[in-house]
Short mmCIF file of C-alpha atoms in Angstrom, two decimals:
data_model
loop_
_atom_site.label_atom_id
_atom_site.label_comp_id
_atom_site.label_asym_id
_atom_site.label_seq_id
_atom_site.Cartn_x
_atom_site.Cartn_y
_atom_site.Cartn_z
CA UNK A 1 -6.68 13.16 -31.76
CA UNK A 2 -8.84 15.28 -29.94
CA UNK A 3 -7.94 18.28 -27.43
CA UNK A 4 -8.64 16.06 -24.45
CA UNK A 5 -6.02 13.16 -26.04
CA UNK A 6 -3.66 15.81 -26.64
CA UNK A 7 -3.58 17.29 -23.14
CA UNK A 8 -2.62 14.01 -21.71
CA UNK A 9 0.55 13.52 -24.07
CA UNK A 10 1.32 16.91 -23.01
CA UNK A 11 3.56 16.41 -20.50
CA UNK A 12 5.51 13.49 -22.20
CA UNK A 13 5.93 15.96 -25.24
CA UNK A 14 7.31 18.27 -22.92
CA UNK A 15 10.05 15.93 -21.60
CA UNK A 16 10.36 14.78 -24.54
CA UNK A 17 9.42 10.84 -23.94
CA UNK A 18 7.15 10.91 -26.58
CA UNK A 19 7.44 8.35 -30.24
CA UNK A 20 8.05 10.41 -33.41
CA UNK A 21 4.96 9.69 -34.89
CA UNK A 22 2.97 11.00 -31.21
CA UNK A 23 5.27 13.88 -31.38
CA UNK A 24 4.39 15.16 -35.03
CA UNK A 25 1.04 14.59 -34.76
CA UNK A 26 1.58 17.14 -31.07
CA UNK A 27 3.21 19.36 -32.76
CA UNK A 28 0.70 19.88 -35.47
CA UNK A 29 -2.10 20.00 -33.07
CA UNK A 30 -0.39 22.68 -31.07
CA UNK A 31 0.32 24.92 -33.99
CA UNK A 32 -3.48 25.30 -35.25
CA UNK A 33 -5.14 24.69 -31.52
CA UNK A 34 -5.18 28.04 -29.11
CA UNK A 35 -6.64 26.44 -26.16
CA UNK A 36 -4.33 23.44 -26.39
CA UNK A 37 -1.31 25.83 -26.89
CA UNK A 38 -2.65 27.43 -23.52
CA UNK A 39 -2.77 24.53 -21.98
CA UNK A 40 0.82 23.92 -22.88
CA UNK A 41 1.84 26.67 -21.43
CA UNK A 42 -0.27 25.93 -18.10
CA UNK A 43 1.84 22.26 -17.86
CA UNK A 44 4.54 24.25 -17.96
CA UNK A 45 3.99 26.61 -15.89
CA UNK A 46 2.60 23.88 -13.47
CA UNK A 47 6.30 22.06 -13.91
CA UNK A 48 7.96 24.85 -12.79
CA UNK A 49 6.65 25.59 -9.82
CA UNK A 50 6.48 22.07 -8.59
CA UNK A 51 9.71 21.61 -9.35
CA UNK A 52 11.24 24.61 -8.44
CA UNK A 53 9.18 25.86 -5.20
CA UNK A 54 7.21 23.34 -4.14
CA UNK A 55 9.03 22.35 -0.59
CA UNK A 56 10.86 19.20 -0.42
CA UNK A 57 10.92 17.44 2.62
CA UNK A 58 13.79 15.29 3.90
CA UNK A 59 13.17 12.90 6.49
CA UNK A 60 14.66 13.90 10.01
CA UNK A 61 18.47 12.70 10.66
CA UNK A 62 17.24 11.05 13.57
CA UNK A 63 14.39 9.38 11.98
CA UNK A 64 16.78 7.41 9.56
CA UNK A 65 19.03 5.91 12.03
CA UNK A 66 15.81 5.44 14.51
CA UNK A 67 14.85 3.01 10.70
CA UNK A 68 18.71 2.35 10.31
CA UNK A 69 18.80 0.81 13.83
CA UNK A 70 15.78 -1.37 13.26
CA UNK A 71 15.71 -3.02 10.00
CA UNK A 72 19.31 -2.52 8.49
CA UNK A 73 21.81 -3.10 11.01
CA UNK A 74 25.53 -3.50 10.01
CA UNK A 75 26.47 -6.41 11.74
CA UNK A 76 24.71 -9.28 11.26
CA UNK A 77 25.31 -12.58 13.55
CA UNK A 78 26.91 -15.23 11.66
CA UNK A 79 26.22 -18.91 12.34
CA UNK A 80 29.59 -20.39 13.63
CA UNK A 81 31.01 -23.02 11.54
CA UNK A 82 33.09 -24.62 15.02
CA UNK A 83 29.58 -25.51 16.53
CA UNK A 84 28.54 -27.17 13.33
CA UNK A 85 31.21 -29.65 13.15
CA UNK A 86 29.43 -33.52 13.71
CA UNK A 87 30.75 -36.53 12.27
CA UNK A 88 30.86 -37.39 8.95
CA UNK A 89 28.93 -40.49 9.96
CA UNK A 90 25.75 -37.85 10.99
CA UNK A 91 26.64 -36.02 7.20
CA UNK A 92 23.38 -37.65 5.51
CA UNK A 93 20.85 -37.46 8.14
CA UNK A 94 22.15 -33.88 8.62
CA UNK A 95 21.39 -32.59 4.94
CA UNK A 96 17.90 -34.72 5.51
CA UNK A 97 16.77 -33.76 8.68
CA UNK A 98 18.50 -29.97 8.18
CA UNK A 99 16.29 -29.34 4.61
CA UNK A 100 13.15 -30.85 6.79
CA UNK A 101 13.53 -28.11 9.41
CA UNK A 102 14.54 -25.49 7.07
CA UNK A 103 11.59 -25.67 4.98
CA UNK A 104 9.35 -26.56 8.63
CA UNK A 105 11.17 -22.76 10.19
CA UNK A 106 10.92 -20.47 7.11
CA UNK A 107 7.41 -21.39 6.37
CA UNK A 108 6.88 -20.70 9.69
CA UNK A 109 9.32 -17.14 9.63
CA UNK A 110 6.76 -16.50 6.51
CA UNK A 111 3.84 -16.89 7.83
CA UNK A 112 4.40 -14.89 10.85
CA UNK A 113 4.62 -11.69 8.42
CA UNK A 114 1.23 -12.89 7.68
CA UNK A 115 -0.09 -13.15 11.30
CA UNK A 116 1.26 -10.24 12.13
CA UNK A 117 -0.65 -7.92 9.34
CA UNK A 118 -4.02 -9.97 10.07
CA UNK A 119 -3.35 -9.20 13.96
CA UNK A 120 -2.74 -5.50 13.00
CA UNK A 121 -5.91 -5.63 10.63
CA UNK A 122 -7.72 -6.69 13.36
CA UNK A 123 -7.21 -4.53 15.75
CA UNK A 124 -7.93 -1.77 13.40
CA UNK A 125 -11.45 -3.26 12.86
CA UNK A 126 -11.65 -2.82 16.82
CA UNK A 127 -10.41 0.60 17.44
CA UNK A 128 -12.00 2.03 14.81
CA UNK A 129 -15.16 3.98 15.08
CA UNK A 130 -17.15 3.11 11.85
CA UNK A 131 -14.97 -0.27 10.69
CA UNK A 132 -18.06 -0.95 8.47
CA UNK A 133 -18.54 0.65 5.15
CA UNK A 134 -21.76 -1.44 4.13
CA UNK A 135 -23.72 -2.81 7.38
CA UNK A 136 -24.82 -6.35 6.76
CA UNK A 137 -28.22 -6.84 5.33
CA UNK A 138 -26.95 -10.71 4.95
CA UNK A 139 -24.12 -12.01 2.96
CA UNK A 140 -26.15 -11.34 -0.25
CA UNK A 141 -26.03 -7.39 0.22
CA UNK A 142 -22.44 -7.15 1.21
CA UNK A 143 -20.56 -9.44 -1.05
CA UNK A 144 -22.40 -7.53 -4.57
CA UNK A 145 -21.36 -3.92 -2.53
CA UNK A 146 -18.03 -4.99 -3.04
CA UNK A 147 -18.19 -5.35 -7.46
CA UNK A 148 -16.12 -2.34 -8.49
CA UNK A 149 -14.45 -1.93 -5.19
CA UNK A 150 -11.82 -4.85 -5.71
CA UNK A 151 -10.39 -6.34 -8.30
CA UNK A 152 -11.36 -10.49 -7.54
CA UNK A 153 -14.57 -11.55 -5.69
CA UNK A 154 -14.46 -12.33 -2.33
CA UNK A 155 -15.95 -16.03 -2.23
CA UNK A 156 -17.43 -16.61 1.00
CA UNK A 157 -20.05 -19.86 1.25
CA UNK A 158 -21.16 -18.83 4.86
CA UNK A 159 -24.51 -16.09 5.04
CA UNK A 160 -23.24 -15.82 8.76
CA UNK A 161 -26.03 -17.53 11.49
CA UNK A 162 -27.07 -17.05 15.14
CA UNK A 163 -23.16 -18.44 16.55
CA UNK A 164 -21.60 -15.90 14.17
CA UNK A 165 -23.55 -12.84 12.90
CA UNK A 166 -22.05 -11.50 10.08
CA UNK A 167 -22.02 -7.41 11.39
CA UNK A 168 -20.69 -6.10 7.45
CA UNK A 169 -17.73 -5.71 5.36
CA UNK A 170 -15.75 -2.95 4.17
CA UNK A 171 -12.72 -2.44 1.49
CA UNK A 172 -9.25 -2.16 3.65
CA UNK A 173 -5.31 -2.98 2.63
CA UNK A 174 -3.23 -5.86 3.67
CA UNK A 175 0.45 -5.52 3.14
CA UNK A 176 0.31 -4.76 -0.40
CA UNK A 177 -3.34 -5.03 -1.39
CA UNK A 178 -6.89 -4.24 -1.17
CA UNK A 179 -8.65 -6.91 1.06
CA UNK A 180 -12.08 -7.58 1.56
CA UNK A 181 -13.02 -7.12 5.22
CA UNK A 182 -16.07 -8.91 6.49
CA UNK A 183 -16.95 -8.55 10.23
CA UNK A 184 -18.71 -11.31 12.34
CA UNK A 185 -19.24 -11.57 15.83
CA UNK A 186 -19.91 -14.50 18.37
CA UNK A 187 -21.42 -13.35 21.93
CA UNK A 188 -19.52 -10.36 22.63
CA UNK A 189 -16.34 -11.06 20.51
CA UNK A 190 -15.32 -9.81 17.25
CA UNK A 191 -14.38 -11.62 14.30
CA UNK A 192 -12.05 -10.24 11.43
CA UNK A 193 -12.31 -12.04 8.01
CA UNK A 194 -9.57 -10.83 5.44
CA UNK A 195 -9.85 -11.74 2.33
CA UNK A 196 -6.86 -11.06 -0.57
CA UNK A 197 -5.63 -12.32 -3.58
CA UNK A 198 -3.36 -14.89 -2.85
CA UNK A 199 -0.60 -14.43 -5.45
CA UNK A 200 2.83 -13.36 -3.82
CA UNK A 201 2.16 -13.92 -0.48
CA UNK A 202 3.45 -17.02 1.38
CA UNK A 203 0.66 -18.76 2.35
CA UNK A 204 1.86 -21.52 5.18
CA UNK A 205 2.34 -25.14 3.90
CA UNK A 206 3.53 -26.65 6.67
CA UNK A 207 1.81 -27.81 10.55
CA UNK A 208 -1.72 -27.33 9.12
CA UNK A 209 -5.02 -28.39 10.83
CA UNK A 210 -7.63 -29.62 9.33
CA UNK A 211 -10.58 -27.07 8.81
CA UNK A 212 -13.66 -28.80 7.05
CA UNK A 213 -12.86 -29.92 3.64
CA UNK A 214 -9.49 -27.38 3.60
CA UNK A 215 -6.46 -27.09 5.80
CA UNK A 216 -5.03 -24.56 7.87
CA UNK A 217 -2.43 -22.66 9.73
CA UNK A 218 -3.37 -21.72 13.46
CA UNK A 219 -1.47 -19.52 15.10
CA UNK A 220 -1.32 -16.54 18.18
CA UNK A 221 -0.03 -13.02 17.59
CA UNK A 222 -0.67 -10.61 20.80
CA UNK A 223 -3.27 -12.63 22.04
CA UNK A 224 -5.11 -12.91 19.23
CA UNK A 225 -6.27 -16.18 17.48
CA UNK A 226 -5.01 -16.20 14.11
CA UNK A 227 -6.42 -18.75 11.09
CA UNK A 228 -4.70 -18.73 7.47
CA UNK A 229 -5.30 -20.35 4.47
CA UNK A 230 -5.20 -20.42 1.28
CA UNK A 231 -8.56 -21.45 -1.47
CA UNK A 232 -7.47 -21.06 -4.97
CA UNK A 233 -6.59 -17.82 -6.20
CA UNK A 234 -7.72 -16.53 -3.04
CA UNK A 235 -5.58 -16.04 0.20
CA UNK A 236 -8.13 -16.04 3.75
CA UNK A 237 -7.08 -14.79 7.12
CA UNK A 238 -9.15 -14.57 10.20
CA UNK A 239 -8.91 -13.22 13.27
CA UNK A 240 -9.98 -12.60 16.69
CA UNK A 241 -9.85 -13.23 20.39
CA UNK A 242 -12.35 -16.34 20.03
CA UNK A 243 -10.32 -19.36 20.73
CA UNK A 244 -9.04 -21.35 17.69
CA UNK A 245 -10.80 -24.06 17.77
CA UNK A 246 -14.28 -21.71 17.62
CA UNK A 247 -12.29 -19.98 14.72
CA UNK A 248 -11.57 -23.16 12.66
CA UNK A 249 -15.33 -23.79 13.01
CA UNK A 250 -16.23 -19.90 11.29
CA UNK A 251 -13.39 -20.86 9.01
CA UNK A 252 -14.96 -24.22 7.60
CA UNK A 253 -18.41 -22.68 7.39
CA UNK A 254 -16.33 -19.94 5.15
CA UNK A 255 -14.88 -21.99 2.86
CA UNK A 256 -18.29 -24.51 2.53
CA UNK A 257 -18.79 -28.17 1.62
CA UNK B 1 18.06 -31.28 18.22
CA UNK B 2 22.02 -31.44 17.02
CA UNK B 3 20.81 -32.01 13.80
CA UNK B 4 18.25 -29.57 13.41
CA UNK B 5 20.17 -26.59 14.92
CA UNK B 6 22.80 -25.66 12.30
CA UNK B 7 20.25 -25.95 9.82
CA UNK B 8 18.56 -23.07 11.71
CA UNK B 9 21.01 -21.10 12.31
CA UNK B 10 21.70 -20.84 8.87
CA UNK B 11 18.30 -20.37 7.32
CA UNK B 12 18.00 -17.43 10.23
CA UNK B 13 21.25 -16.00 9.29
CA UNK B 14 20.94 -16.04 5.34
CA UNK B 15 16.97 -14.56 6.40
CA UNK B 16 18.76 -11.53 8.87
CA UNK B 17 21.42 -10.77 5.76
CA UNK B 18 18.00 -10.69 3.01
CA UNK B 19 16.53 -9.10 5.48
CA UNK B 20 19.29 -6.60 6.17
CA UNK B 21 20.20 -6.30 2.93
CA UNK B 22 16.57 -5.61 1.74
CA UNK B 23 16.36 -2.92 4.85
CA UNK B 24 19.51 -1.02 3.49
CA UNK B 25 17.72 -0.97 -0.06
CA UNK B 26 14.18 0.04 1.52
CA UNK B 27 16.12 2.67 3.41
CA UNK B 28 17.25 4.43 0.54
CA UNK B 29 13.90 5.77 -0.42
CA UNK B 30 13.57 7.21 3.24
CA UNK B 31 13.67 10.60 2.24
CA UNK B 32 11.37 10.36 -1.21
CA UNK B 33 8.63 7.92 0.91
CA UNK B 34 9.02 11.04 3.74
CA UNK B 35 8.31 13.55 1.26
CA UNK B 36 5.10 11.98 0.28
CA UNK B 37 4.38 11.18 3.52
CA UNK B 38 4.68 15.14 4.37
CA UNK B 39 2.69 16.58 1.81
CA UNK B 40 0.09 13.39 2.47
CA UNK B 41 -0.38 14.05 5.92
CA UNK B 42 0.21 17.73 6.08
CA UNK B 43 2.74 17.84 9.14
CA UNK B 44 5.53 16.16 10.48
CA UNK B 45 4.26 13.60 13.14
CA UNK B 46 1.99 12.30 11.39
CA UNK B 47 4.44 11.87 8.19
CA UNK B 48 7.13 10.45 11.19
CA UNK B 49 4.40 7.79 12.00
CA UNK B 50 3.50 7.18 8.78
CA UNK B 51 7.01 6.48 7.90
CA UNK B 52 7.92 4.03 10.55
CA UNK B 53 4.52 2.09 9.98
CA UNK B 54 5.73 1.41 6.66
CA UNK B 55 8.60 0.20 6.90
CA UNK B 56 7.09 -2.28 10.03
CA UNK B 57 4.77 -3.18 6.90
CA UNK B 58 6.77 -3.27 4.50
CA UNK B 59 9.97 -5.24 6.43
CA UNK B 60 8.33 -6.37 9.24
CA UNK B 61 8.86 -10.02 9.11
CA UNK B 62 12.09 -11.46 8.27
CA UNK B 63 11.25 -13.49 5.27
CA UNK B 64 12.34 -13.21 1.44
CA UNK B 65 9.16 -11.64 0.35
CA UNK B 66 10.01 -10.06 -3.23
CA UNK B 67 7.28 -7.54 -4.60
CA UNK B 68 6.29 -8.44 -7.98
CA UNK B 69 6.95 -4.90 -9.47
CA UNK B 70 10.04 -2.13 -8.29
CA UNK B 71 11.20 -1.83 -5.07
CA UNK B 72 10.40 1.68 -5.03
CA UNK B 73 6.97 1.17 -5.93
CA UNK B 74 5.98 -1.54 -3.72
CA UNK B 75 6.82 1.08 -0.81
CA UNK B 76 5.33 3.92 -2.15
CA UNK B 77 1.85 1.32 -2.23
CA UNK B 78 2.64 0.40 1.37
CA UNK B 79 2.60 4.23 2.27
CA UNK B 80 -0.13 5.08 0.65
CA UNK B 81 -2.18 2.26 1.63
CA UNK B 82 -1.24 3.18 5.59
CA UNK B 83 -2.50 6.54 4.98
CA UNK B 84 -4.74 5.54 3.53
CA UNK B 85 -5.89 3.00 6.03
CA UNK B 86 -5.54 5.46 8.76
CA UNK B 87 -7.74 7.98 7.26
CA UNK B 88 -10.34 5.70 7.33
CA UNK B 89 -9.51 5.20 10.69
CA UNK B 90 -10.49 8.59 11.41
CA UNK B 91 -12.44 9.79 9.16
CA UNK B 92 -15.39 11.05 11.08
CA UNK B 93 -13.15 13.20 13.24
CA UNK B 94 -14.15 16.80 12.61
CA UNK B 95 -10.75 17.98 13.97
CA UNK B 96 -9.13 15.84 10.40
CA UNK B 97 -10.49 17.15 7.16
CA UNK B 98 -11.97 14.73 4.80
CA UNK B 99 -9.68 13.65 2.34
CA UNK B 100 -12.59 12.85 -0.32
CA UNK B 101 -14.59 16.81 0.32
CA UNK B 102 -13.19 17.63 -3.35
CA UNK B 103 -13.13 14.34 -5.06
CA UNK B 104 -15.94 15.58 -7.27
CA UNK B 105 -14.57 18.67 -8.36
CA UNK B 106 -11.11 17.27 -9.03
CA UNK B 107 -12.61 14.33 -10.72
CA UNK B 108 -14.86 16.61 -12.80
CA UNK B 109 -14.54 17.66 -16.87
CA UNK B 110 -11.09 19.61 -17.90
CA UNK B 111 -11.59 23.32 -16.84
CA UNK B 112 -11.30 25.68 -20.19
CA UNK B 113 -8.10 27.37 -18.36
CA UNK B 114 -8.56 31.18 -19.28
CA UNK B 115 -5.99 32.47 -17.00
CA UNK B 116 -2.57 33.83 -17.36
CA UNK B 117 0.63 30.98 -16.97
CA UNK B 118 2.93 34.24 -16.30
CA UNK B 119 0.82 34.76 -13.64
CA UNK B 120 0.75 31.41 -11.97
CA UNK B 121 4.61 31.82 -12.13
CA UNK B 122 4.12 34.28 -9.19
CA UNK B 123 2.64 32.34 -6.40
CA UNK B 124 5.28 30.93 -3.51
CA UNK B 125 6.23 27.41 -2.31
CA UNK B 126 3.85 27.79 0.50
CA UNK B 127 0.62 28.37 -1.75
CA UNK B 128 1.53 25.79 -4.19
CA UNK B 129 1.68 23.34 -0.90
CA UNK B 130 -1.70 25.11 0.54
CA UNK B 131 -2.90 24.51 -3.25
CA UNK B 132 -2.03 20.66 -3.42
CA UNK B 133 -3.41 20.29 0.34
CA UNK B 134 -6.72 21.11 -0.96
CA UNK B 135 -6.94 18.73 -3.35
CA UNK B 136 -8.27 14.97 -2.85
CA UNK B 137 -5.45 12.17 -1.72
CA UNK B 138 -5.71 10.38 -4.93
CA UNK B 139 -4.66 13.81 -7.34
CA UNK B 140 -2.03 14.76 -4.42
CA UNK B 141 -0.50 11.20 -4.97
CA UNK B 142 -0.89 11.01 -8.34
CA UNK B 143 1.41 14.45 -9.06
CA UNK B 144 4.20 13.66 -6.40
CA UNK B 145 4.65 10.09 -7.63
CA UNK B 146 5.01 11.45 -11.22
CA UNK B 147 7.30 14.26 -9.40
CA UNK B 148 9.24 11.31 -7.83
CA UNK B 149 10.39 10.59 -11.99
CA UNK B 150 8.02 7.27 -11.44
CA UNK B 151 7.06 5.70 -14.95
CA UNK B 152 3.54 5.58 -15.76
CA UNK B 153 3.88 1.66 -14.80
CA UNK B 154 4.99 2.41 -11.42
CA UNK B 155 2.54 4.90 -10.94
CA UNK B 156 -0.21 2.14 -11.81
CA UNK B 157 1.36 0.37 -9.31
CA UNK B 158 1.30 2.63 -6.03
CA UNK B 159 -2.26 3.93 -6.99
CA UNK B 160 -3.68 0.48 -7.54
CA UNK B 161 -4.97 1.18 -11.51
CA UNK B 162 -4.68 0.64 -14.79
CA UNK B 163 -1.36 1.89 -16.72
CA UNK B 164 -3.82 3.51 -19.22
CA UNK B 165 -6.04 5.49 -16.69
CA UNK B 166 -2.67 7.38 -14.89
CA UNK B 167 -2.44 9.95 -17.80
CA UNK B 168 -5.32 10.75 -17.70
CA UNK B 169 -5.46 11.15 -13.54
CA UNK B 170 -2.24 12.79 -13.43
CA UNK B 171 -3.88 15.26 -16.05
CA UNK B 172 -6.93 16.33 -14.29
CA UNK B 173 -5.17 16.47 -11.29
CA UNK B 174 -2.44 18.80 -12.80
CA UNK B 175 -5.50 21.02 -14.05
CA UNK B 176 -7.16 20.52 -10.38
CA UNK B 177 -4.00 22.27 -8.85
CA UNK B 178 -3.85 25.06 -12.14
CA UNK B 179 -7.11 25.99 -11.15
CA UNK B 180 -6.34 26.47 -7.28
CA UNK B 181 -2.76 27.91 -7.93
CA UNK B 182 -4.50 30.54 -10.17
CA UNK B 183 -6.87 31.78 -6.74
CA UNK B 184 -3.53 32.65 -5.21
CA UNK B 185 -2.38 34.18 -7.97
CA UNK B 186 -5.47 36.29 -8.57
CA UNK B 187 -4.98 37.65 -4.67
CA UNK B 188 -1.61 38.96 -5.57
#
């Protein structure tokens, strides 16, 4: 191995979470390389003083029942068994009707998660002062300035026209993962296009619309106009204060014929 | 409407206890996501803020979201995407220091490190936080996850890259902060 291979076992070797063989071949190094052996000594030294003076900070008391309060409460309301007491004659349509709803609400609860992070995305687009890392030269100079910057391609079969003018893109996060932002605008309004990978997230399945040759979700968060769906691998979210229906028209030019 | 309501009312009760039960779990890495948070941001409002927007993120909706990798690391991502997310927010305010003004240097060749570790021993917890504040977000991250006791995996995971790349990272970073600890040392 060279010196520069052997630096970066260094620390393992140090706490000891290196294989036999790795360690052996460490050890060796160490005993006939100087600069390595300083090194060593540097990762050590390094260790130490992280570990040992490097301030730890504790998050306030208040702070963690301000979180406590909000998203862990104790007591949690429990559905009353007295109120669900029907006849037995209403038993079958009940475990029918019930799993229809169920499935109808939590893709629903899901998707609001969802909403809400396309909402926030949004307005960050808005507030900020420079939302656009790579102005738009057309469709063709902003999807290639993304290669390297994400890990899928953002497919998008619309080069933006005179209704919506595509403004740019830029690399931001939603909920978990880097997104491909892309920026149109219609009149005066702003347009937020998100674009993830899809995997893990629960894309709505239920009360879609139809959107060109796709389907999906429309809903309002804060005013906003809010249009999800899901193409592929890929997971789409758009919005804006546009009205949905002028949305769903962006988001079939988006997805193409 | 009889029918449909106990169905409801369970689904939203099994989704608060998930989601409670989920918030307890989140809420035991309050102090370790702070920590970051603090030596991210540099002072305690913003690492407050930061805090609190990640767990809206991260727990906002009630749902039964489960992150593909650890707990742990999902939040740490969350966190570090917020900040990172709200730098860009910012980032042509003069009054907030670019978090990218060293990226070159700390991303540069290993140093040949010709100073003394004995000396490096004497510099104070303040310096070595002055030290790690001067170096770019991604090296900063990089050492406190691995401080956290993350595995290499989990580190991959928070910083968004390959398992085999976060050695290497976490060792030019390491070197990054040598080289900085060694100025204060020099002073002394």
């Amino acid at each position: 191995m060279t010196c520069a291979e052997i630096r970066e076992h260094l620390l393992e070797y140090q706490r000891k979470q290196l294989a036999e063989s790795l360690r052996v071949e460490v050890d060796q190094h160490l005993a006939s390389c100087a600069d390595c052996r300083h090194w060593a000594e540097g990762e050590r030294a390094t260790t130490d003083l992280l570990e040992r003076r490097l301030p730890r900070y504790s998050a306030p008391l208040e702070l963690k029942r301000r979180l406590e309060a909000r998203w862990a409460p104790s007591a949690v309301p429990r559905w009353r068994w007295a109120r669900a007491i029907v006849p037995l004659a209403a038993a079958a349509t009940l475990v029918a009707g019930g799993t229809f709803f169920w499935q109808r609400h939590a893709d629903r609860v899901d998707a609001n998660r969802l909403v809400a992070e396309a909402a926030n995305d949004h307005l960050r687009v808005l507030y900020s002062e420079h939302p656009l890392d790579i102005p738009s030269g057309g469709i063709h100079q902003v999807k290639p300035w993304f290669q390297g910057r994400l890990d899928f391609v953002p497919v998008v079969a619309f080069d933006g026209d005179a209704d919506f003018m595509l403004q740019g893109g830029a690399v931001g996060y939603f909920i978990d993962r880097k997104a491909a932002v892309l920026v149109y605008k219609r009149r005066l309004h702003t347009i937020s296009l998100m674009i993830v990978r899809a995997d893990g997230l629960p894309w709505p399945t239920h009360d879609l619309q139809r959107m060109g040759r796709l389907k999906a979700r429309v809903e309002r968060s804060r005013g906003f106009s809010v249009v999800l769906w899901r193409d592929g691998e890929l997971g789409y979210a758009l919005a804006s204060d546009l009205n949905a229906a002028e949305l769903l028209d962006l988001g079939a030019k988006i997805a193409g014929p | 409407v009889v029918l449909r309501r106990p169905s409801l009312a369970r689904y939203d009760a099994t989704v608060a206890r998930e989601k409670s039960s989920v918030g307890r779990e989140a809420l035991a890495y309050a102090d370790a996501l702070y920590n970051l948070a603090r030596h991210l941001t540099g002072n305690a409002t913003d690492a407050d803020d930061l805090l609190q927007e990640t767990y809206a993120r991260a727990l906002g909706a009630a749902d039964g979201f489960v992150p593909t990798g650890t707990l742990r690391a999902w939040l740490f991502r969350i966190l570090r995407n917020t900040f990172i997310d709200g730098y860009r927010r910012r980032r042509h305010d003069p009054a907030r220091p670019g978090m990218d003004a060293d990226a070159t240097e700390d991303a540069a060749e290993m140093p040949r490190e010709d100073f003394d570790s004995d000396q490096l021993r004497a510099v104070v917890g303040t310096e070595i936080e002055q030290a790690l504040q001067a170096l770019t977000e991604d090296a900063r991250a990089v050492i406190l996850l691995d401080l956290e006791g993350m595995t290499a995996v989990e580190v991959a995971e928070v910083m968004g890259c390959a398992v085999g790349t976060v050695k290497s990272r976490l060792t030019r970073a390491r070197a990054a902060l040598r080289s900085r600890l060694h100025e204060y040392a020099r002073k002394q």
